[in-house]
Amino acid sequence: MKNSIPDKFRLPASTDNITSGFTGNAQIKIALAIGNSRLHWGLFAGKTLQKTWDTEHLNADAVSRFSEEEKAEYLVQIVMRSIEEISSQNLLCLPATPAFSNPDTLSLVPLPLILASVVTQQTAIWQSYPDVRIITLDQLPIGGLYPTLGIDRALAVLGAGNQLGWPVLLIDAGTALTFTGADVNRYLVGGAILPGLGLQLSSLGKKTAALPLVNLPQNLPHRWATDTAGAIQSGVVYATVAGVRDFIEDWRCLFPDSKIAVTGGDRTMLLKYLTASFPDTAAGLIDAPEAIFWGISLLTVDC
Ligand SMILES: Nc1ncnc2c1ncn2[C@@H]1O[C@H](COP(=O)(O)OP(=O)(O)OP(=O)(O)O)[C@@H](O)[C@H]1O
Ligand SMILES: CC(C)(CO)[C@@H](O)C(=O)NCCC(=O)O
Ligand SMILES: [K+]
């Protein structure tokens, strides 16, 4: 669904081609994937992903006090500031157009925003963005999806399958750790959900009296620990890695030639632990931090 754009957010005709300097005629769009821990951003020129970055969730209480018009302006500025920040770090080359170089004109530029969210409260905020399109399951060219499946899982498995080939198993090591598998007919076979590595550690720290909050270890820890922090790390890491291995091996029995991709904020650590403990299982796993944006890129036409 596309909201109408209030006149105050429309680009002046002279800056209509604002981003053409590095993209030719391709239209610039922003993708926002809202996860349970943070916001994941992608900048597209047409279907080409130029850059990705992460930011914090917005403060829902603060935003709820704004009028509709203030919300719209605030959200446009959040997007533009975020882009300016990554471009000023030289991570992205944006042309020196008035809209990008003059802070007074920032709010004139409502870049189209494509939103995929698994956090309802954050979705609600972004509905006030002047040019937003929200991706829903029914828009995805993949069969067998059940109504409550997370849009992040559906997009990431679709993206991985399209980019790497089908069948595909997508492992998302995010707040939650998920497995999502689809067959050669782009049909959902199924999956599983468990607490992610970070969430296992934080819930032990928060929900027990004696256990401290500990970080993920940099490397595979000692299994038989003789201190509390080490015992927590050992338990979480070895049990998770054994579980992940079990899902991978079962999937490989079902689909021996399947691609298997790993995404999410804890993917690098998970891959490190898995490689150290089960090198044969880890062999051939594909590092796919942008899997969800590969999925979103398939939906960037006519929006
Ligand atoms: N800079 C960072 N900020 C927050 N978390 C980070 C960061 N770098 C790595 N992580 C790890 O990323 C994990 C969260 O992964 P991710 O950001 O992919 O989740 P999410 O997409 O917000 O959640 P989900 O997809 O499960 O709803 C945390 O457990 C944390 O350990
Ligand atoms: C599992 C999470 C939290 C992973 O981000 C998300 O995909 C979600 O909220 N899913 C809904 C339930 C399901 O996928 O079956
Ligand atoms: K919940």
XYZ file of C-alpha atoms and ligand atoms in Angstrom:
350
model
C 0.000 0.000 0.000
C 1.389 3.394 -0.958
C 0.499 6.532 0.982
C 0.085 9.764 -0.907
C 3.031 12.108 -0.520
C 2.209 15.464 1.080
C 3.427 18.346 -1.120
C 5.913 19.520 1.478
C 7.867 16.295 1.026
C 7.963 16.372 -2.741
C 11.262 17.021 -4.438
C 11.637 20.295 -6.301
C 11.813 19.495 -10.029
C 15.471 20.505 -10.235
C 16.554 17.850 -7.734
C 14.310 15.132 -9.106
C 17.291 13.137 -10.245
C 18.950 13.492 -6.917
C 20.850 10.264 -6.792
C 21.569 9.805 -10.469
C 25.250 10.659 -9.974
C 26.201 7.131 -9.019
C 23.332 5.110 -10.292
C 22.541 6.149 -13.832
C 18.763 6.212 -14.100
C 18.132 3.521 -11.514
C 15.678 4.565 -8.862
C 16.990 4.815 -5.323
C 15.004 3.017 -2.669
C 15.603 2.309 0.964
C 14.807 -1.094 2.426
C 14.238 -1.412 6.150
C 14.117 -4.841 7.774
C 13.006 -4.524 11.386
C 14.300 -7.326 13.589
C 13.731 -7.894 17.295
C 17.085 -6.371 18.302
C 17.632 -3.614 15.766
C 16.875 -2.053 12.382
C 18.633 -3.369 9.283
C 18.908 -0.911 6.371
C 19.694 -1.439 2.705
C 20.124 1.153 -0.020
C 19.086 0.007 -3.500
C 19.771 1.568 -6.891
C 17.115 -0.215 -8.903
C 17.582 -3.846 -7.955
C 21.242 -3.446 -6.986
C 22.045 -3.396 -3.285
C 24.584 -0.605 -2.759
C 25.054 -0.661 0.988
C 23.662 -2.084 4.221
C 23.895 -0.849 7.801
C 22.201 -1.308 11.184
C 20.722 1.137 13.700
C 18.782 1.025 16.963
C 14.997 0.702 17.173
C 13.175 4.047 17.342
C 11.715 5.096 20.677
C 8.021 4.316 20.214
C 6.882 6.434 23.192
C 8.663 9.557 21.972
C 7.345 9.161 18.428
C 3.777 8.583 19.639
C 3.706 12.128 21.046
C 4.276 13.630 17.556
C 1.465 14.761 15.268
C 1.058 12.785 12.021
C 2.860 15.519 10.111
C 5.714 15.684 12.621
C 6.046 11.901 12.498
C 6.351 11.961 8.720
C 8.980 14.684 8.810
C 10.876 12.956 11.620
C 10.968 9.625 9.763
C 12.121 11.220 6.504
C 14.920 12.896 8.442
C 15.878 9.649 10.193
C 16.296 8.039 6.775
C 18.219 10.936 5.244
C 20.512 11.420 8.245
C 21.238 7.732 8.294
C 22.222 7.836 4.607
C 24.272 10.988 5.116
C 26.098 9.303 7.968
C 27.171 6.307 5.915
C 28.073 8.516 2.953
C 30.173 10.830 5.147
C 32.094 7.800 6.370
C 33.013 7.351 2.699
C 31.195 4.053 2.681
C 28.979 5.288 -0.094
C 29.575 7.839 -2.812
C 26.620 10.190 -3.092
C 26.596 13.097 -5.538
C 26.847 16.648 -4.179
C 23.276 17.668 -4.919
C 21.452 20.350 -2.935
C 19.239 17.808 -1.224
C 22.173 15.865 0.133
C 24.450 18.785 0.974
C 22.055 21.265 2.526
C 20.488 20.173 5.815
C 17.532 22.578 5.269
C 16.367 20.561 2.294
C 16.752 17.134 3.888
C 13.077 16.811 4.643
C 12.185 17.449 1.001
C 13.377 14.024 -0.022
C 11.070 11.128 0.697
C 13.018 8.238 -0.788
C 10.675 5.284 -1.289
C 10.907 2.959 1.691
C 10.269 -0.783 1.498
C 9.548 -2.197 4.922
C 9.695 -5.774 6.216
C 9.117 -6.058 9.938
C 8.587 -8.715 12.581
C 8.032 -6.092 15.317
C 4.480 -4.707 15.192
C 5.147 -1.695 17.405
C 8.024 -0.547 15.164
C 5.971 -1.218 12.003
C 3.272 1.083 13.355
C 5.740 3.972 13.603
C 6.948 3.589 10.015
C 3.407 3.589 8.633
C 3.622 7.389 8.965
C 6.524 7.573 6.486
C 5.248 9.440 3.399
C 6.235 6.813 0.807
C 6.264 3.410 2.469
C 5.424 -0.005 1.121
C 5.081 -2.838 3.617
C 6.008 -6.312 2.401
C 3.615 -9.085 3.395
C 3.804 -12.858 2.921
C 1.194 -12.934 0.146
C 3.540 -10.887 -2.085
C 6.301 -13.506 -2.043
C 6.749 -16.016 -4.880
C 7.215 -18.996 -2.579
C 4.676 -21.690 -1.774
C 3.508 -23.310 1.432
C 3.937 -20.279 3.696
C 1.858 -20.452 6.879
C 0.109 -17.235 7.987
C 2.223 -16.521 11.076
C 5.616 -17.226 9.461
C 8.028 -14.322 10.055
C 8.448 -12.129 6.975
C 12.208 -12.020 7.702
C 12.439 -15.810 7.391
C 10.366 -15.891 4.222
C 12.355 -13.083 2.557
C 15.732 -14.507 3.567
C 14.989 -18.023 2.338
C 13.549 -16.593 -0.893
C 16.598 -14.368 -1.355
C 19.045 -17.172 -0.643
C 17.232 -19.579 -2.976
C 17.117 -17.025 -5.762
C 20.761 -16.021 -5.342
C 22.340 -19.411 -4.601
C 19.876 -21.951 -5.990
C 17.125 -24.278 -4.729
C 16.659 -26.273 -2.561
C 17.998 -24.069 0.187
C 18.258 -24.018 3.972
C 18.575 -20.587 5.561
C 19.948 -20.379 9.105
C 19.372 -16.987 10.771
C 21.571 -16.493 13.830
C 19.710 -13.419 15.099
C 17.877 -12.654 18.333
C 16.116 -15.904 17.594
C 18.013 -18.703 15.827
C 15.878 -19.989 12.986
C 16.065 -22.657 10.298
C 13.954 -22.181 7.187
C 14.102 -24.692 4.350
C 12.545 -24.673 0.887
C 12.652 -27.236 -1.909
C 13.403 -27.055 -5.620
C 9.811 -25.968 -6.311
C 10.268 -22.890 -4.086
C 7.965 -24.506 -1.572
C 8.472 -24.155 2.172
C 9.481 -27.508 3.645
C 9.531 -26.125 7.179
C 11.855 -24.954 9.899
C 12.480 -24.376 13.573
C 12.941 -21.548 16.069
C 15.064 -21.427 19.210
C 16.587 -18.654 21.338
C 19.644 -17.138 19.648
C 23.114 -17.244 21.191
C 22.847 -13.715 22.600
C 19.341 -14.280 23.934
C 20.342 -17.524 25.705
C 23.135 -15.660 27.482
C 21.021 -12.616 28.376
C 18.082 -14.671 29.616
C 20.347 -16.709 31.913
C 21.834 -13.456 33.221
C 18.416 -11.830 33.753
C 16.270 -14.730 34.974
C 18.599 -16.260 37.559
C 19.887 -14.869 40.836
C 23.458 -16.160 40.680
C 24.373 -16.167 37.017
C 26.232 -13.160 35.585
C 25.683 -11.650 32.167
C 28.479 -12.972 29.953
C 29.458 -12.322 26.350
C 29.923 -14.847 23.595
C 33.488 -16.209 23.716
C 35.760 -15.209 20.819
C 36.601 -18.864 20.160
C 35.208 -22.281 20.974
C 35.415 -22.412 24.809
C 36.602 -25.317 26.989
C 33.720 -27.758 27.306
C 34.336 -28.833 30.948
C 34.494 -25.401 32.596
C 35.626 -24.771 36.171
C 34.204 -21.256 36.556
C 30.650 -19.880 36.234
C 31.155 -17.642 33.200
C 32.991 -20.425 31.382
C 30.276 -22.934 32.264
C 27.571 -20.676 30.816
C 29.594 -20.125 27.651
C 30.277 -23.819 27.308
C 26.649 -24.803 27.789
C 25.237 -22.267 25.370
C 27.887 -22.716 22.685
C 28.206 -26.529 22.688
C 24.463 -27.194 22.953
C 23.648 -24.685 20.220
C 26.360 -25.938 17.880
C 25.274 -29.557 18.406
C 21.682 -28.575 17.656
C 22.629 -26.609 14.555
C 24.726 -29.520 13.330
C 21.798 -31.893 13.854
C 19.458 -29.698 11.776
C 22.053 -29.324 9.014
C 22.771 -33.058 8.834
C 19.061 -33.890 8.790
C 18.483 -31.355 5.992
C 21.382 -32.823 4.016
C 19.774 -36.289 4.280
C 16.561 -34.853 2.821
C 18.272 -32.640 0.213
C 21.854 -33.836 -0.350
C 22.761 -31.130 -2.875
C 21.069 -28.254 -1.067
C 22.717 -24.898 -0.582
C 22.898 -23.882 3.089
C 23.303 -20.199 3.968
C 23.861 -18.452 7.293
C 22.740 -14.911 8.114
C 22.061 -12.746 11.216
C 24.122 -10.779 13.729
C 25.673 -13.840 15.388
C 26.430 -15.728 12.151
C 30.192 -15.150 12.257
C 30.489 -16.510 15.777
C 28.218 -19.442 15.009
C 30.257 -20.302 11.902
C 33.474 -20.049 13.903
C 32.237 -22.408 16.645
C 30.792 -24.831 14.109
C 33.978 -24.880 12.032
C 36.075 -25.555 15.139
C 33.852 -28.342 16.464
C 32.364 -29.953 13.331
C 34.482 -28.977 10.314
C 32.735 -31.431 7.982
C 29.331 -29.988 8.849
C 30.591 -26.425 8.475
C 32.211 -27.101 5.089
C 30.160 -25.614 2.285
C 28.048 -23.316 4.480
C 27.604 -19.974 2.768
C 28.048 -16.687 4.639
C 25.027 -14.625 3.579
C 24.693 -11.459 5.699
C 22.509 -9.839 3.023
C 20.079 -12.719 2.465
C 17.015 -10.700 3.530
C 17.959 -7.890 1.124
C 18.400 -10.403 -1.711
C 14.780 -11.312 -1.021
C 13.640 -7.687 -0.860
C 15.415 -6.902 -4.164
C 13.032 -9.306 -5.918
C 10.149 -7.088 -4.833
C 11.589 -3.705 -5.763
C 9.830 -3.464 -9.142
C 6.701 -1.276 -9.450
C 6.746 0.091 -5.942
N 26.332 -4.060 16.884
C 25.486 -4.984 17.335
N 24.374 -4.622 17.994
C 23.490 -5.547 18.432
N 23.659 -6.854 18.269
C 24.746 -7.290 17.623
C 25.713 -6.386 17.119
N 26.665 -7.111 16.495
C 26.331 -8.389 16.620
N 25.187 -8.519 17.309
C 24.544 -9.792 17.629
O 23.426 -9.886 16.789
C 22.417 -10.640 17.462
C 21.085 -10.190 16.925
O 21.093 -10.515 15.562
P 20.308 -9.649 14.489
O 20.695 -8.213 14.556
O 20.461 -10.372 13.196
O 18.832 -9.855 15.085
P 17.499 -9.180 14.650
O 17.393 -9.209 13.166
O 17.342 -7.837 15.271
O 16.514 -10.185 15.322
P 15.578 -11.290 14.684
O 15.917 -11.403 13.226
O 15.883 -12.551 15.415
O 14.220 -10.750 14.937
C 22.608 -10.422 18.943
O 22.472 -11.640 19.620
C 24.051 -9.915 19.066
O 24.865 -10.867 19.718
C 11.319 -16.063 14.659
C 11.528 -14.591 14.456
C 11.433 -13.868 15.801
C 12.937 -14.413 13.902
O 13.194 -13.071 13.652
C 10.527 -14.014 13.422
O 10.697 -14.632 12.198
C 9.108 -14.190 13.872
O 8.620 -13.441 14.663
N 8.442 -15.246 13.322
C 7.045 -15.566 13.578
C 6.852 -17.023 13.861
C 7.300 -17.969 12.771
O 8.155 -17.649 11.944
O 6.785 -19.105 12.739
K 6.594 -12.126 21.719
